[in-house]
């Protein structure tokens, strides 16, 4: 087997002192269209992430049902906060983690800077393999004192939520943002 180090054109090969056999090989290879191909690189199949609107609505309703059960008024849904939650859910999926800091290093305060609010908090959850992922996320929040406090605080009146299924890992990410709006 002949190992070709350079695919220099045949005339350049002669001027560099390559043996005539190598020059003929190069000439035949270029004429026949035989060129050594680079091995194909593995391409990671991008599976799209999916925002789960129905799951988002059911989970938001479950949070409000829990608030009402505990004597707390239900939260108003805000589409601007839904967008903040959606972007953070997308970041979490890309980073394959749960964090209150986004992909570009911004915390909740930075993500909310375009809105007018006095106090804010967020609950995050990630799960996989549950028949009712939203109910499982709410159960988890209720089992955690800080998350339950966010869900049941009477001064939080407005909220946004996003639920996203990561197409690569299959994890379902939940982000709920709570605010006390400026009066």
PDB file of C-alpha atoms in Angstrom:
ATOM      1  CA  UNK A   1       0.000   0.000   0.000  1.00  0.00           C
ATOM      2  CA  UNK A   2       1.318   3.412  -0.933  1.00  0.00           C
ATOM      3  CA  UNK A   3       0.751   6.143   1.611  1.00  0.00           C
ATOM      4  CA  UNK A   4       0.485   9.537  -0.039  1.00  0.00           C
ATOM      5  CA  UNK A   5       1.668  12.346   2.187  1.00  0.00           C
ATOM      6  CA  UNK A   6       0.889  15.206  -0.169  1.00  0.00           C
ATOM      7  CA  UNK A   7      -1.569  15.641  -3.022  1.00  0.00           C
ATOM      8  CA  UNK A   8       0.728  18.133  -4.730  1.00  0.00           C
ATOM      9  CA  UNK A   9       0.105  18.422  -8.452  1.00  0.00           C
ATOM     10  CA  UNK A  10       2.259  15.946 -10.429  1.00  0.00           C
ATOM     11  CA  UNK A  11       4.591  18.572 -11.947  1.00  0.00           C
ATOM     12  CA  UNK A  12       5.368  20.041  -8.535  1.00  0.00           C
ATOM     13  CA  UNK A  13       6.070  16.535  -7.286  1.00  0.00           C
ATOM     14  CA  UNK A  14       8.714  16.034  -9.988  1.00  0.00           C
ATOM     15  CA  UNK A  15      10.394  19.340  -9.170  1.00  0.00           C
ATOM     16  CA  UNK A  16      10.560  18.311  -5.499  1.00  0.00           C
ATOM     17  CA  UNK A  17      12.393  15.116  -6.354  1.00  0.00           C
ATOM     18  CA  UNK A  18       9.600  12.594  -5.795  1.00  0.00           C
ATOM     19  CA  UNK A  19      10.164   9.255  -7.549  1.00  0.00           C
ATOM     20  CA  UNK A  20       8.475   8.891 -10.930  1.00  0.00           C
ATOM     21  CA  UNK A  21       6.183   6.162  -9.523  1.00  0.00           C
ATOM     22  CA  UNK A  22       4.721   8.615  -7.013  1.00  0.00           C
ATOM     23  CA  UNK A  23       4.238  11.232  -9.732  1.00  0.00           C
ATOM     24  CA  UNK A  24       2.423   8.695 -11.945  1.00  0.00           C
ATOM     25  CA  UNK A  25       0.250   7.663  -9.004  1.00  0.00           C
ATOM     26  CA  UNK A  26      -0.680  11.285  -8.349  1.00  0.00           C
ATOM     27  CA  UNK A  27      -1.434  11.845 -12.003  1.00  0.00           C
ATOM     28  CA  UNK A  28      -3.658   8.750 -12.230  1.00  0.00           C
ATOM     29  CA  UNK A  29      -5.401   9.521  -8.948  1.00  0.00           C
ATOM     30  CA  UNK A  30      -6.333  13.051  -9.987  1.00  0.00           C
ATOM     31  CA  UNK A  31      -7.424  11.925 -13.460  1.00  0.00           C
ATOM     32  CA  UNK A  32      -9.602   9.105 -12.117  1.00  0.00           C
ATOM     33  CA  UNK A  33     -11.184  11.296  -9.471  1.00  0.00           C
ATOM     34  CA  UNK A  34      -9.653   9.129  -6.755  1.00  0.00           C
ATOM     35  CA  UNK A  35      -8.886  11.371  -3.894  1.00  0.00           C
ATOM     36  CA  UNK A  36      -8.446  10.316  -0.338  1.00  0.00           C
ATOM     37  CA  UNK A  37     -11.519  11.490   1.532  1.00  0.00           C
ATOM     38  CA  UNK A  38     -11.437  12.723   5.064  1.00  0.00           C
ATOM     39  CA  UNK A  39     -13.361  10.433   7.356  1.00  0.00           C
ATOM     40  CA  UNK A  40     -16.885  11.631   7.880  1.00  0.00           C
ATOM     41  CA  UNK A  41     -17.321  13.394  11.167  1.00  0.00           C
ATOM     42  CA  UNK A  42     -20.051  12.249  13.468  1.00  0.00           C
ATOM     43  CA  UNK A  43     -22.867  14.749  13.391  1.00  0.00           C
ATOM     44  CA  UNK A  44     -24.879  15.153  16.559  1.00  0.00           C
ATOM     45  CA  UNK A  45     -28.507  14.892  15.623  1.00  0.00           C
ATOM     46  CA  UNK A  46     -30.266  17.920  17.016  1.00  0.00           C
ATOM     47  CA  UNK A  47     -33.590  16.900  18.454  1.00  0.00           C
ATOM     48  CA  UNK A  48     -35.761  19.942  18.966  1.00  0.00           C
ATOM     49  CA  UNK A  49     -36.777  21.037  22.417  1.00  0.00           C
ATOM     50  CA  UNK A  50     -40.531  21.246  22.812  1.00  0.00           C
ATOM     51  CA  UNK A  51     -42.444  23.728  24.897  1.00  0.00           C
ATOM     52  CA  UNK A  52     -45.392  21.909  26.406  1.00  0.00           C
ATOM     53  CA  UNK A  53     -48.228  24.450  26.477  1.00  0.00           C
ATOM     54  CA  UNK A  54     -50.810  22.029  27.859  1.00  0.00           C
ATOM     55  CA  UNK A  55     -48.437  20.834  30.575  1.00  0.00           C
ATOM     56  CA  UNK A  56     -47.604  24.453  31.410  1.00  0.00           C
ATOM     57  CA  UNK A  57     -51.294  25.332  31.793  1.00  0.00           C
ATOM     58  CA  UNK A  58     -51.999  22.240  33.928  1.00  0.00           C
ATOM     59  CA  UNK A  59     -49.009  22.903  36.177  1.00  0.00           C
ATOM     60  CA  UNK A  60     -49.935  26.568  36.598  1.00  0.00           C
ATOM     61  CA  UNK A  61     -53.472  25.504  37.501  1.00  0.00           C
ATOM     62  CA  UNK A  62     -52.113  22.956  40.009  1.00  0.00           C
ATOM     63  CA  UNK A  63     -50.102  25.716  41.716  1.00  0.00           C
ATOM     64  CA  UNK A  64     -53.189  27.951  41.852  1.00  0.00           C
ATOM     65  CA  UNK A  65     -55.333  25.088  43.182  1.00  0.00           C
ATOM     66  CA  UNK A  66     -52.795  24.579  45.976  1.00  0.00           C
ATOM     67  CA  UNK A  67     -52.858  28.299  46.776  1.00  0.00           C
ATOM     68  CA  UNK A  68     -56.664  28.314  46.968  1.00  0.00           C
ATOM     69  CA  UNK A  69     -56.624  25.143  49.101  1.00  0.00           C
ATOM     70  CA  UNK A  70     -54.337  26.995  51.545  1.00  0.00           C
ATOM     71  CA  UNK A  71     -56.517  30.148  51.579  1.00  0.00           C
ATOM     72  CA  UNK A  72     -54.231  32.182  49.290  1.00  0.00           C
ATOM     73  CA  UNK A  73     -55.637  34.010  46.228  1.00  0.00           C
ATOM     74  CA  UNK A  74     -54.705  32.502  42.850  1.00  0.00           C
ATOM     75  CA  UNK A  75     -51.893  34.005  40.807  1.00  0.00           C
ATOM     76  CA  UNK A  76     -52.556  36.097  37.696  1.00  0.00           C
ATOM     77  CA  UNK A  77     -50.757  34.759  34.624  1.00  0.00           C
ATOM     78  CA  UNK A  78     -48.481  37.211  32.818  1.00  0.00           C
ATOM     79  CA  UNK A  79     -47.323  36.447  29.261  1.00  0.00           C
ATOM     80  CA  UNK A  80     -44.208  38.605  29.674  1.00  0.00           C
ATOM     81  CA  UNK A  81     -43.204  36.464  32.639  1.00  0.00           C
ATOM     82  CA  UNK A  82     -44.025  33.360  30.578  1.00  0.00           C
ATOM     83  CA  UNK A  83     -41.396  34.577  28.078  1.00  0.00           C
ATOM     84  CA  UNK A  84     -38.825  35.088  30.846  1.00  0.00           C
ATOM     85  CA  UNK A  85     -39.561  31.572  32.126  1.00  0.00           C
ATOM     86  CA  UNK A  86     -39.382  30.139  28.584  1.00  0.00           C
ATOM     87  CA  UNK A  87     -35.959  31.612  27.894  1.00  0.00           C
ATOM     88  CA  UNK A  88     -34.625  30.313  31.184  1.00  0.00           C
ATOM     89  CA  UNK A  89     -36.086  26.843  30.566  1.00  0.00           C
ATOM     90  CA  UNK A  90     -34.309  26.799  27.194  1.00  0.00           C
ATOM     91  CA  UNK A  91     -31.039  27.813  28.893  1.00  0.00           C
ATOM     92  CA  UNK A  92     -31.413  25.093  31.523  1.00  0.00           C
ATOM     93  CA  UNK A  93     -31.945  22.456  28.842  1.00  0.00           C
ATOM     94  CA  UNK A  94     -28.892  23.658  26.907  1.00  0.00           C
ATOM     95  CA  UNK A  95     -26.791  23.575  30.084  1.00  0.00           C
ATOM     96  CA  UNK A  96     -28.351  20.255  31.175  1.00  0.00           C
ATOM     97  CA  UNK A  97     -28.725  21.472  34.750  1.00  0.00           C
ATOM     98  CA  UNK A  98     -30.922  23.310  37.225  1.00  0.00           C
ATOM     99  CA  UNK A  99     -29.622  26.740  38.169  1.00  0.00           C
ATOM    100  CA  UNK A 100     -31.032  30.145  38.942  1.00  0.00           C
ATOM    101  CA  UNK A 101     -28.230  31.534  36.762  1.00  0.00           C
ATOM    102  CA  UNK A 102     -28.749  31.438  33.001  1.00  0.00           C
ATOM    103  CA  UNK A 103     -26.408  30.465  30.198  1.00  0.00           C
ATOM    104  CA  UNK A 104     -24.945  33.968  29.928  1.00  0.00           C
ATOM    105  CA  UNK A 105     -24.510  34.344  33.682  1.00  0.00           C
ATOM    106  CA  UNK A 106     -27.668  36.349  34.348  1.00  0.00           C
ATOM    107  CA  UNK A 107     -29.704  35.745  37.467  1.00  0.00           C
ATOM    108  CA  UNK A 108     -33.434  36.306  37.915  1.00  0.00           C
ATOM    109  CA  UNK A 109     -33.023  40.009  38.671  1.00  0.00           C
ATOM    110  CA  UNK A 110     -31.178  40.580  35.380  1.00  0.00           C
ATOM    111  CA  UNK A 111     -33.726  38.516  33.427  1.00  0.00           C
ATOM    112  CA  UNK A 112     -36.533  40.665  34.861  1.00  0.00           C
ATOM    113  CA  UNK A 113     -34.882  44.078  34.441  1.00  0.00           C
ATOM    114  CA  UNK A 114     -37.237  45.081  31.599  1.00  0.00           C
ATOM    115  CA  UNK A 115     -40.291  44.601  33.878  1.00  0.00           C
ATOM    116  CA  UNK A 116     -41.481  46.648  36.847  1.00  0.00           C
ATOM    117  CA  UNK A 117     -41.554  44.647  40.041  1.00  0.00           C
ATOM    118  CA  UNK A 118     -40.828  45.021  43.753  1.00  0.00           C
ATOM    119  CA  UNK A 119     -40.037  41.430  44.750  1.00  0.00           C
ATOM    120  CA  UNK A 120     -39.400  38.299  42.708  1.00  0.00           C
ATOM    121  CA  UNK A 121     -38.636  34.605  43.106  1.00  0.00           C
ATOM    122  CA  UNK A 122     -38.590  31.518  40.931  1.00  0.00           C
ATOM    123  CA  UNK A 123     -39.130  27.805  41.318  1.00  0.00           C
ATOM    124  CA  UNK A 124     -37.299  25.329  39.107  1.00  0.00           C
ATOM    125  CA  UNK A 125     -37.813  21.626  38.633  1.00  0.00           C
ATOM    126  CA  UNK A 126     -36.577  18.926  36.284  1.00  0.00           C
ATOM    127  CA  UNK A 127     -37.898  15.424  36.013  1.00  0.00           C
ATOM    128  CA  UNK A 128     -38.229  12.534  33.606  1.00  0.00           C
ATOM    129  CA  UNK A 129     -40.397   9.486  33.221  1.00  0.00           C
ATOM    130  CA  UNK A 130     -43.482  10.554  35.152  1.00  0.00           C
ATOM    131  CA  UNK A 131     -46.948  10.149  33.743  1.00  0.00           C
ATOM    132  CA  UNK A 132     -47.856  13.575  35.158  1.00  0.00           C
ATOM    133  CA  UNK A 133     -44.605  15.551  35.212  1.00  0.00           C
ATOM    134  CA  UNK A 134     -46.349  18.743  36.324  1.00  0.00           C
ATOM    135  CA  UNK A 135     -47.965  17.143  39.365  1.00  0.00           C
ATOM    136  CA  UNK A 136     -44.578  15.679  40.291  1.00  0.00           C
ATOM    137  CA  UNK A 137     -42.929  19.114  40.005  1.00  0.00           C
ATOM    138  CA  UNK A 138     -45.609  20.686  42.239  1.00  0.00           C
ATOM    139  CA  UNK A 139     -45.219  17.848  44.793  1.00  0.00           C
ATOM    140  CA  UNK A 140     -41.487  18.482  44.841  1.00  0.00           C
ATOM    141  CA  UNK A 141     -41.964  22.220  45.340  1.00  0.00           C
ATOM    142  CA  UNK A 142     -44.403  21.610  48.193  1.00  0.00           C
ATOM    143  CA  UNK A 143     -41.927  19.256  49.871  1.00  0.00           C
ATOM    144  CA  UNK A 144     -39.270  22.001  49.855  1.00  0.00           C
ATOM    145  CA  UNK A 145     -39.905  24.783  52.410  1.00  0.00           C
ATOM    146  CA  UNK A 146     -38.385  27.565  50.261  1.00  0.00           C
ATOM    147  CA  UNK A 147     -40.238  26.498  47.092  1.00  0.00           C
ATOM    148  CA  UNK A 148     -43.503  26.042  48.983  1.00  0.00           C
ATOM    149  CA  UNK A 149     -43.046  29.522  50.455  1.00  0.00           C
ATOM    150  CA  UNK A 150     -42.696  30.985  46.945  1.00  0.00           C
ATOM    151  CA  UNK A 151     -45.839  29.160  45.805  1.00  0.00           C
ATOM    152  CA  UNK A 152     -47.939  30.234  48.796  1.00  0.00           C
ATOM    153  CA  UNK A 153     -46.755  33.785  49.534  1.00  0.00           C
ATOM    154  CA  UNK A 154     -49.740  36.105  49.611  1.00  0.00           C
ATOM    155  CA  UNK A 155     -47.769  39.098  48.312  1.00  0.00           C
ATOM    156  CA  UNK A 156     -46.901  37.250  45.100  1.00  0.00           C
ATOM    157  CA  UNK A 157     -49.827  38.038  42.838  1.00  0.00           C
ATOM    158  CA  UNK A 158     -48.423  37.575  39.336  1.00  0.00           C
ATOM    159  CA  UNK A 159     -46.582  34.679  37.759  1.00  0.00           C
ATOM    160  CA  UNK A 160     -45.296  33.225  34.523  1.00  0.00           C
ATOM    161  CA  UNK A 161     -44.402  29.644  33.754  1.00  0.00           C
ATOM    162  CA  UNK A 162     -42.794  27.503  31.093  1.00  0.00           C
ATOM    163  CA  UNK A 163     -42.467  23.749  30.732  1.00  0.00           C
ATOM    164  CA  UNK A 164     -39.985  22.433  28.186  1.00  0.00           C
ATOM    165  CA  UNK A 165     -39.073  18.887  27.180  1.00  0.00           C
ATOM    166  CA  UNK A 166     -35.416  18.627  26.178  1.00  0.00           C
ATOM    167  CA  UNK A 167     -35.297  16.687  22.933  1.00  0.00           C
ATOM    168  CA  UNK A 168     -31.820  15.329  23.608  1.00  0.00           C
ATOM    169  CA  UNK A 169     -32.089  14.122  27.230  1.00  0.00           C
ATOM    170  CA  UNK A 170     -35.855  13.716  27.581  1.00  0.00           C
ATOM    171  CA  UNK A 171     -35.855  15.787  30.785  1.00  0.00           C
ATOM    172  CA  UNK A 172     -38.834  18.059  31.385  1.00  0.00           C
ATOM    173  CA  UNK A 173     -37.849  21.466  32.776  1.00  0.00           C
ATOM    174  CA  UNK A 174     -40.238  23.635  34.812  1.00  0.00           C
ATOM    175  CA  UNK A 175     -39.634  27.322  35.481  1.00  0.00           C
ATOM    176  CA  UNK A 176     -42.131  29.432  37.421  1.00  0.00           C
ATOM    177  CA  UNK A 177     -41.415  33.113  38.067  1.00  0.00           C
ATOM    178  CA  UNK A 178     -43.321  34.980  40.800  1.00  0.00           C
ATOM    179  CA  UNK A 179     -43.408  38.760  41.234  1.00  0.00           C
ATOM    180  CA  UNK A 180     -44.941  41.479  43.322  1.00  0.00           C
ATOM    181  CA  UNK A 181     -45.604  44.088  40.620  1.00  0.00           C
ATOM    182  CA  UNK A 182     -44.962  47.785  41.229  1.00  0.00           C
ATOM    183  CA  UNK A 183     -48.195  49.544  42.034  1.00  0.00           C
TER     184      UNK A 183
END
